[in-house]
CSV table of C-alpha atoms in Angstrom, one decimal:
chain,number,residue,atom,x,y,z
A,907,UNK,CA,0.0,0.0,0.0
A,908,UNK,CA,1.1,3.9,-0.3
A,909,UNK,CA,0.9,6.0,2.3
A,910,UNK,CA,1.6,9.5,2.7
A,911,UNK,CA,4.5,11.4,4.1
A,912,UNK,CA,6.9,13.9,4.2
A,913,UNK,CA,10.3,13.4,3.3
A,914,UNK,CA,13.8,14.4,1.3
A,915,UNK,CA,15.4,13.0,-2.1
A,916,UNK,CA,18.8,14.8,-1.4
A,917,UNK,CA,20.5,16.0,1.4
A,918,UNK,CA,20.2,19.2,0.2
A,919,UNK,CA,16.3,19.1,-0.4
A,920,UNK,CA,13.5,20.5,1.5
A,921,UNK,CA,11.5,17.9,3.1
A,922,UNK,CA,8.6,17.7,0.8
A,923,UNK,CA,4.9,15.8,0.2
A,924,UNK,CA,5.4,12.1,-1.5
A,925,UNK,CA,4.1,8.7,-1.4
A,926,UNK,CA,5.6,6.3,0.2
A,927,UNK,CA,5.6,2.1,0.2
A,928,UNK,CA,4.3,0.2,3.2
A,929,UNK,CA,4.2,-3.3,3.1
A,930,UNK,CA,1.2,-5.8,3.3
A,931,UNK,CA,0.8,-7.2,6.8
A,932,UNK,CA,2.7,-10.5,7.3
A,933,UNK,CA,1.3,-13.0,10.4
A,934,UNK,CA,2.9,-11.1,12.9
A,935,UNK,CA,2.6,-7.4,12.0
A,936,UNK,CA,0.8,-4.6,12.8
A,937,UNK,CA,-0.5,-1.5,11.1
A,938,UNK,CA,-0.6,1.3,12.6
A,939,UNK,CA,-2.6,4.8,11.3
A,940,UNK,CA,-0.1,7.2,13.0
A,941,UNK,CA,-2.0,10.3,14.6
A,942,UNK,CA,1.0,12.1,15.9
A,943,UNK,CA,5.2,12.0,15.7
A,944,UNK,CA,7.6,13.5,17.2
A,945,UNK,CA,10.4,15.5,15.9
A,946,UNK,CA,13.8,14.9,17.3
A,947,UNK,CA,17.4,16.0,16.6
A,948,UNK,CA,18.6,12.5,14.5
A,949,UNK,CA,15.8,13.5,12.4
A,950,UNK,CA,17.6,16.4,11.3
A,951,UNK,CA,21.4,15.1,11.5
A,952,UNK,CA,19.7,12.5,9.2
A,953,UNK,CA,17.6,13.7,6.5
A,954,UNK,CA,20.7,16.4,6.0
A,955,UNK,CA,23.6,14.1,6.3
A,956,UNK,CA,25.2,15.0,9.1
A,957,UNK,CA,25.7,11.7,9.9
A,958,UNK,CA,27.2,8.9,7.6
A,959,UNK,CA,24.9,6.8,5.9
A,960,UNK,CA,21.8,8.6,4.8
A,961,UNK,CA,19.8,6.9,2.1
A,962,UNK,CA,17.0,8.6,0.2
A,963,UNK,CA,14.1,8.9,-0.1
A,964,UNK,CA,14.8,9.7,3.9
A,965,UNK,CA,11.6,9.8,5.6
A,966,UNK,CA,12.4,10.6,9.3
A,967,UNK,CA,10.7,9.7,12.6
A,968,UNK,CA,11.3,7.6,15.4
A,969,UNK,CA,8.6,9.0,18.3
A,970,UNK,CA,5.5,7.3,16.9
A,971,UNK,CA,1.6,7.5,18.6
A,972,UNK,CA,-1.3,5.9,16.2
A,973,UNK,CA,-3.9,3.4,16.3
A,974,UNK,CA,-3.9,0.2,15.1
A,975,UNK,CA,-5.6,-0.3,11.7
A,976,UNK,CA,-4.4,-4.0,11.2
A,977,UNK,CA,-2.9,-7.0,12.7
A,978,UNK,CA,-1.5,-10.3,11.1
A,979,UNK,CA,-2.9,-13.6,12.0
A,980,UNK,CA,0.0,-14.5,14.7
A,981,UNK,CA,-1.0,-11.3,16.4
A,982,UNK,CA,-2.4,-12.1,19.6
A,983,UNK,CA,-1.1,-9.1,22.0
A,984,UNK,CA,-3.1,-6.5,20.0
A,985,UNK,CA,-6.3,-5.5,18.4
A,986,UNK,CA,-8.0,-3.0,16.0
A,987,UNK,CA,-8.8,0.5,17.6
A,988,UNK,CA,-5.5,-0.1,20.6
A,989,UNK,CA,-3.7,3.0,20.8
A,990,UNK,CA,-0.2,2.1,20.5
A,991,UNK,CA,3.4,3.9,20.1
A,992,UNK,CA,6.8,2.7,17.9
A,993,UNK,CA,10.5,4.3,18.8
A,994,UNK,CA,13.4,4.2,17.6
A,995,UNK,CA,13.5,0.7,16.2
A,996,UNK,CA,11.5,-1.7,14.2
A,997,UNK,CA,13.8,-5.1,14.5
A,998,UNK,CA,16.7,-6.7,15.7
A,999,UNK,CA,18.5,-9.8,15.5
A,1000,UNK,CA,16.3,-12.1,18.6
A,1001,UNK,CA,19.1,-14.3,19.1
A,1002,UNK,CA,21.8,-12.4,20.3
A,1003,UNK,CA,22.4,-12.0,24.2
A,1004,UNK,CA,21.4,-8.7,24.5
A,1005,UNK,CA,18.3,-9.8,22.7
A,1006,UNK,CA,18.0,-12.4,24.3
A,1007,UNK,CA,18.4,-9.7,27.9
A,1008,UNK,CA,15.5,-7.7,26.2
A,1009,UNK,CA,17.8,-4.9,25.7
A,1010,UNK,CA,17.4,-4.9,21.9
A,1011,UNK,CA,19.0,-1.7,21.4
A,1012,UNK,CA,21.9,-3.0,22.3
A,1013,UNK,CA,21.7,-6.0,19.4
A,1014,UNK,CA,25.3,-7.5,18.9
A,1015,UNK,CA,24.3,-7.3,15.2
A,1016,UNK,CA,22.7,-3.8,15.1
A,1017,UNK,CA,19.1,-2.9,15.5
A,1018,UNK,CA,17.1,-1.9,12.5
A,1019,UNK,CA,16.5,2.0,13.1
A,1020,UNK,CA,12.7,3.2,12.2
A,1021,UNK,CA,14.1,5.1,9.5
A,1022,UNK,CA,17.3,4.4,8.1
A,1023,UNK,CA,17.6,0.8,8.4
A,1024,UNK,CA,18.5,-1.9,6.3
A,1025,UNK,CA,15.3,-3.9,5.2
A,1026,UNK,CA,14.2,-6.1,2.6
A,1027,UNK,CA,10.9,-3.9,2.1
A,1028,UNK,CA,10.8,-1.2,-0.9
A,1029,UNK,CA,12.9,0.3,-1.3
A,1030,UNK,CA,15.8,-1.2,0.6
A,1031,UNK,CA,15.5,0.7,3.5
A,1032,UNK,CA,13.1,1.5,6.6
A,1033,UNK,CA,11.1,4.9,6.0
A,1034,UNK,CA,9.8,6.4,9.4
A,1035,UNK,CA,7.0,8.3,10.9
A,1036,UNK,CA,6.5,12.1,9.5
A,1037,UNK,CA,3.8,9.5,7.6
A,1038,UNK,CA,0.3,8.5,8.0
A,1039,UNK,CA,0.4,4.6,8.1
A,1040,UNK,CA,3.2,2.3,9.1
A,1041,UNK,CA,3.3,-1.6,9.6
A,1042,UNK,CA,5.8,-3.1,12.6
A,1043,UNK,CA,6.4,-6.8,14.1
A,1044,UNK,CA,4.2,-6.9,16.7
A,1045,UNK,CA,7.7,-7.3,19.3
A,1046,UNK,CA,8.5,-3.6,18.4
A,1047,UNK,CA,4.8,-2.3,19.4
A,1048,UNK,CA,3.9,-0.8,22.9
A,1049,UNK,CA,0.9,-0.1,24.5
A,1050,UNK,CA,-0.4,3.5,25.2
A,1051,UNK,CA,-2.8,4.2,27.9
A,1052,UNK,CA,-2.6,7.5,28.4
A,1053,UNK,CA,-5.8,9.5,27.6
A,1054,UNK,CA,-7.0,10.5,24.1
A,1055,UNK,CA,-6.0,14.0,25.1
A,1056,UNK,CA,-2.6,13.4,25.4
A,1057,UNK,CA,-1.8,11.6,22.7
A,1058,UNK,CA,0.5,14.1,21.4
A,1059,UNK,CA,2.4,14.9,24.1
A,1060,UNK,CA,3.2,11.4,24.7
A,1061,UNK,CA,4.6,10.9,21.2
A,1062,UNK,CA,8.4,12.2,22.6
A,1063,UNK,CA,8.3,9.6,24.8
A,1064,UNK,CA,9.5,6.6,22.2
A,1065,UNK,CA,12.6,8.3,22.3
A,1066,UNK,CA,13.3,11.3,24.5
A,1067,UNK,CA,11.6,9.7,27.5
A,1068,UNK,CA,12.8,6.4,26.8
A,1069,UNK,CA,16.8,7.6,26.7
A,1070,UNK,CA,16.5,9.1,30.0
A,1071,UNK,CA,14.2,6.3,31.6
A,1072,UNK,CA,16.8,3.5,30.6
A,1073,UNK,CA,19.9,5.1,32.3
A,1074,UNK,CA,17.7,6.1,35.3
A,1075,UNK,CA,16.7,2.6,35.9
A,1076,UNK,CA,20.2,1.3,35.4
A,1077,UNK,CA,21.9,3.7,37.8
A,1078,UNK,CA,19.2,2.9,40.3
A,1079,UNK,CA,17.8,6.8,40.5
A,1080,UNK,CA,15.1,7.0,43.4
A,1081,UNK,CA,14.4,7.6,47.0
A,1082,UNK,CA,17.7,8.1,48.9
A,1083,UNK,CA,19.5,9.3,45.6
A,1084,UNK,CA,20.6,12.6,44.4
A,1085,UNK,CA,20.2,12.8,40.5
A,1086,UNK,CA,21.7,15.4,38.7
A,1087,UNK,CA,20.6,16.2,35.0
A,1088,UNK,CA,22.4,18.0,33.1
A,1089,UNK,CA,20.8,20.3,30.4
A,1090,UNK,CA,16.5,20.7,30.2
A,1091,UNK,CA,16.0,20.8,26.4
A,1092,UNK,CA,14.3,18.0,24.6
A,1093,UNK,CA,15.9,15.1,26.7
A,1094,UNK,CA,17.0,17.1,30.0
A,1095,UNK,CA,13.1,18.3,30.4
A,1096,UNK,CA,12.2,14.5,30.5
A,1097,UNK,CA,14.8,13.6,33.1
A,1098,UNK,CA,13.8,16.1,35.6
A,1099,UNK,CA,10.3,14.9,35.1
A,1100,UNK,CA,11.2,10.9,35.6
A,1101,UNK,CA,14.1,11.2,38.2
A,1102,UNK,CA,11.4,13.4,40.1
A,1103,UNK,CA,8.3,10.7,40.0
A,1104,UNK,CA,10.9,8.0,40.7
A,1105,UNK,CA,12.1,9.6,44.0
A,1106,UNK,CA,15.3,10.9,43.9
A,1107,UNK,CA,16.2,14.2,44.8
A,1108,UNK,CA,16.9,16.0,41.2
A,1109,UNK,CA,19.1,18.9,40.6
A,1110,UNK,CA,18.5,20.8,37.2
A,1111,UNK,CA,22.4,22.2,35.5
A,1112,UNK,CA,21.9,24.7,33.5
A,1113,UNK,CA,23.9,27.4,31.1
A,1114,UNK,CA,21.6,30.6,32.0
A,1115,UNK,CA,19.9,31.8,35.0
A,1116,UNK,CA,17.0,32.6,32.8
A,1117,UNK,CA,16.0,28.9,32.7
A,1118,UNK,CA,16.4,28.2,36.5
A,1119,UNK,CA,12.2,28.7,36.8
A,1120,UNK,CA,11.4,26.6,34.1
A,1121,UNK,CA,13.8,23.9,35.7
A,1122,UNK,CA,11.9,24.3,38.8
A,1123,UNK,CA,8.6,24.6,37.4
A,1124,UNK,CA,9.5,20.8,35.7
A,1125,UNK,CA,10.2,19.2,39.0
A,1126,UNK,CA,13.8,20.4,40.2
A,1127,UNK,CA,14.6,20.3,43.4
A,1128,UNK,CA,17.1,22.9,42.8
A,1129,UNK,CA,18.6,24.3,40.3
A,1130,UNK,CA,22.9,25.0,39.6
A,1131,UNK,CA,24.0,27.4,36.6
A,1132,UNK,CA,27.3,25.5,35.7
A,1133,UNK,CA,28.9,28.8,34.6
A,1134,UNK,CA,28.6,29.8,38.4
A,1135,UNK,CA,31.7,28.5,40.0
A,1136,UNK,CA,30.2,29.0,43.7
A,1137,UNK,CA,27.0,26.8,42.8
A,1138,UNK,CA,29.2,24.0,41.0
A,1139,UNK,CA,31.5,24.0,44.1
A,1140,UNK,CA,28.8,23.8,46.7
A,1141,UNK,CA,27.2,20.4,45.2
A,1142,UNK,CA,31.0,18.8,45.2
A,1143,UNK,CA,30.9,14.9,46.2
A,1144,UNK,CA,27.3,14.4,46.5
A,1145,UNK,CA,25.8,13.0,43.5
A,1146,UNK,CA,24.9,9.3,43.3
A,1147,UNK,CA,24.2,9.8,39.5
A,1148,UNK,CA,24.2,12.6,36.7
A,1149,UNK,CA,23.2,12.1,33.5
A,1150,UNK,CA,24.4,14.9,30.6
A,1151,UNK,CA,22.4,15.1,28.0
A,1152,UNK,CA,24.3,18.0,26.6
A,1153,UNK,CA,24.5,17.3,22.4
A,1154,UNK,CA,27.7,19.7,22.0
A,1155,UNK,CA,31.5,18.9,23.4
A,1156,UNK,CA,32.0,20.5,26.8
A,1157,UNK,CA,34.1,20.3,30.1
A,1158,UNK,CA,33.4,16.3,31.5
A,1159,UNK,CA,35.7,17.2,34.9
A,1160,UNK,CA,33.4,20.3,36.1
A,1161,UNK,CA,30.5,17.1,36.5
A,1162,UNK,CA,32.9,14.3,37.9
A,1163,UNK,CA,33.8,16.5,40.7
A,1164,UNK,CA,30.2,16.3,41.4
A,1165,UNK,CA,30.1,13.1,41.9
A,1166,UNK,CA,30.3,10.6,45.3
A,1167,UNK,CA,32.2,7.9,45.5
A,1168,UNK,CA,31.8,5.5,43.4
A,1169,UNK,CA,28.9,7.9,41.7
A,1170,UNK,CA,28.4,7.8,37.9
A,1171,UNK,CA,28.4,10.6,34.9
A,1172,UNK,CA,26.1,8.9,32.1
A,1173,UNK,CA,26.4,10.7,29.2
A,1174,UNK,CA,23.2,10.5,26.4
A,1175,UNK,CA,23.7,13.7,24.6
A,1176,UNK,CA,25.9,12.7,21.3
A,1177,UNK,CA,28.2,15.8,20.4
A,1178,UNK,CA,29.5,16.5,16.8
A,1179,UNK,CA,32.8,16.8,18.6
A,1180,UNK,CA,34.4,14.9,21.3
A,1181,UNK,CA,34.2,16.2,24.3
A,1182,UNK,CA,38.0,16.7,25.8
A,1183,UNK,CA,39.5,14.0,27.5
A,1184,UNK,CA,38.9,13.7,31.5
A,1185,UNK,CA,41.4,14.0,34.1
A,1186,UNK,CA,42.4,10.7,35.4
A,1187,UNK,CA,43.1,11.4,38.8
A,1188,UNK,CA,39.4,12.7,39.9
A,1189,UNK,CA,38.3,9.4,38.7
A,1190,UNK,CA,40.7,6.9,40.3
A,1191,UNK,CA,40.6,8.5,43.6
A,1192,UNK,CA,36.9,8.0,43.9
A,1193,UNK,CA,36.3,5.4,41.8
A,1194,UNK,CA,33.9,7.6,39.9
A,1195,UNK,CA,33.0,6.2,36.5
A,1196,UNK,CA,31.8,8.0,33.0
A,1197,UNK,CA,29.6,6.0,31.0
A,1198,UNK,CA,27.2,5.9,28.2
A,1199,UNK,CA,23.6,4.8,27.4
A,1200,UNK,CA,21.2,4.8,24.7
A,1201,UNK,CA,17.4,4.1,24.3
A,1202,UNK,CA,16.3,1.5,26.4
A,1203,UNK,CA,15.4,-2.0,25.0
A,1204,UNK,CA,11.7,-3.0,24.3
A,1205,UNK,CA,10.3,-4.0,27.4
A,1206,UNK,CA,11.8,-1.1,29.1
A,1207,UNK,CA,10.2,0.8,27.1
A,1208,UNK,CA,6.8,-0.3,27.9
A,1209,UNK,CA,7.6,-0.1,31.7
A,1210,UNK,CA,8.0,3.3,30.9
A,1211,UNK,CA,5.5,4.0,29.3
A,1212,UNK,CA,3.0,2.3,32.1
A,1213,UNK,CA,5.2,4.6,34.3
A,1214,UNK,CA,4.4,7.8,33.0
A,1215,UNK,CA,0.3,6.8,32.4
A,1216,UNK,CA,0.4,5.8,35.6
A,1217,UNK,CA,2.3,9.1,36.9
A,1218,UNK,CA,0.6,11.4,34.1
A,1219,UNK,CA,3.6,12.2,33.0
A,1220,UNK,CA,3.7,13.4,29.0
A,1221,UNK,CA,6.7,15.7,27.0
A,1222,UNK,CA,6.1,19.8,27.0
A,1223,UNK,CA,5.2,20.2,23.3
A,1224,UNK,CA,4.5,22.4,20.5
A,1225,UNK,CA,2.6,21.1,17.4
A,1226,UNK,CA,3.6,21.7,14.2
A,1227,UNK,CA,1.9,21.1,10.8
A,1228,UNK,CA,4.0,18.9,8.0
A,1229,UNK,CA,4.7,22.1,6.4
A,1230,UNK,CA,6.2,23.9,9.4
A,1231,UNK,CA,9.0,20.7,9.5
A,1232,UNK,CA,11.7,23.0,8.1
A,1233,UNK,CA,10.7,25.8,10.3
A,1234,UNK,CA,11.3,23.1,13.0
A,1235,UNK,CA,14.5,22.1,11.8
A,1236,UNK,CA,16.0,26.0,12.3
A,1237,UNK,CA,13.9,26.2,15.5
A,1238,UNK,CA,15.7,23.2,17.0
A,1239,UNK,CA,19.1,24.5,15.9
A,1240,UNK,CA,18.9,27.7,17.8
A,1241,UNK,CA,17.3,26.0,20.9
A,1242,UNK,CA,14.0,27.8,20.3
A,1243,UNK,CA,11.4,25.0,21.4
A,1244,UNK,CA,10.2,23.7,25.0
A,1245,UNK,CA,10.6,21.0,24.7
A,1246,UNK,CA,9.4,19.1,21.5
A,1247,UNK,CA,7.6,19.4,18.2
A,1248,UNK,CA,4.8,16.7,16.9
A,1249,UNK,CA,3.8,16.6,13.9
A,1250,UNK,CA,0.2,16.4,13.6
A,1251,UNK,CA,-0.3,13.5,11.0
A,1252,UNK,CA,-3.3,14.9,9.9
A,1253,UNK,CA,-1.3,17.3,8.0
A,1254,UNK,CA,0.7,15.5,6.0
């Protein structure tokens, strides 16, 4: 079937209106008539090629909320008329032991990416959600139960909610803990939200002073402008965990000297740059650790997705027609959104 959707033919093309293959639905697929997605910053590195291996047509989106429209005959875990959401991927090897760990995003032989991704569909690669209709295996499916009303707002969760939720989990963020996050853009604004519910006590780092209310006003217990030495210096060997979900190459030390022994600096934001290289010595004298974390495997992903229905927890939004995505696009690049655009399918 065609569906429709926005997408690019170049790298140096506008996003545009086309028409787009989806397949039929196999035994164990399901259809889904997507009512909102989500607009994140791979989206953009993507469809523009700022990242190696971009193949057109690119239709982007990985933060997926619809209904389901079909399901194959295998299908036993969902029915016409669920609301449902699909992230950031659409397969993965099963076999593997991360797989086999349900931590598919970690697939010894790489996950197959919502968009992007190798696939033996037309036309060779996996075309994403700024589109009306897509069809998943049911494995890669969760369950919303949020209210109708907040459908759109939960759309950011697939991906922005779930990269936060998975290293909060790890780390063990909850009552007893102090959880630092660092930056409150698209992904920060979701960390203060879910290290708050969870229990720990959450401090918001921040570039500007003029965000400190806004940080509060998410759930902060307090608030630290990292450019003020005095506030950085007052919050020295305290924190069990903080995640930085800075996207641009900064100082790593000014955060591990943060940190307790034996505390941890997770880092989720993905810089064009490398970030410089940490001092040793603050690191082997308090067995500190810096470490990385992406998504969070299916079944995470559904816990937190319970989670925030259960806590009413959704992304601060704004909602964009198809023809605003370029608008987006230089939006996102100067910072200018809180916290997240969906794209209203409707529109496309």
């Amino acid at each position: 079937m065609l569906t429709k959707a926005f997408g690019a033919y170049a790298a140096d093309k506008s996003l545009e209106p086309m028409e787009i293959p989806r397949r039929d639905v196999g035994p164990n697929d399901v259809q889904i008539a997507i009512a909102y997605c989500g607009v994140c910053h791979s989206d953009l590195h993507t469809v523009r090629s700022e990242w190696a291996g971009t193949q057109y047509p690119c239709v982007p989106g990985h933060e997926i909320v619809g209904h389901v429209s079909a399901v194959g005959s295998a299908v036993s875990g969902f029915a016409v008329g669920d609301t449902v959401g699909v992230g950031c991927m659409v397969d993965s090897c099963q076999s593997c032991y991360a797989c086999d760990d349900g931590l598919e995003q970690y697939c010894e032989h790489g996950f197959t990416g919502t968009y992007n991704g190798a696939t033996p569909d037309k036309p060779g690669h996996t075309l994403g959600g700024y589109s009306q209709s897509i069809t998943v295996k049911d494995k890669f499916v969760v369950k919303v139960r949020h209210p109708a009303e907040n459908l759109a707002a939960v759309a950011p969760l697939l991906c922005a909610g779930i990269t936060l939720w998975s290293p909060l989990r790890h780390w063990k963020a909850g009552p007893g803990k102090k959880v630092g996050i660092v930056g409150i853009g698209g992904l920060g604004h979701m960390g203060v939200k879910l290290a708050r519910a969870l229990g720990a006590h959450v401090v918001a780092f921040t570039t500007s002073e003029s965000k400190r209310q806004a940080a509060l006003d998410l759930g902060a217990h307090e608030v630290v402008v990292s450019r003020n030495a005095d506030e950085m210096k007052a919050h020295a060997n305290s924190f069990d965990l903080i995640v930085d979900t800075v996207a641009a190459s900064h100082d790593l030390d000014a955060f591990v000297n943060l940190l307790k022994r034996d505390g941890t600096l997770t880092l989720v934001g993905a810089p064009e740059h490398p970030h410089p290289s940490p001092a040793v010595f603050p690191l082997i004298m308090k067995r500190r650790s810096i470490a990385g974390s992406t998504i969070g495997g299916i079944a995470e992903t559904q816990e937190m997705m319970d989670f925030c229905a259960e806590h009413g927890i959704v992304a601060d939004i704004e909602m964009i027609a198809a023809t605003e995505i370029e608008e987006a696009y230089a939006r996102m690049l100067k910072s200018d959104v809180k916290y997240r655009f969906v794209i209203d399918s409707a529109t496309l």
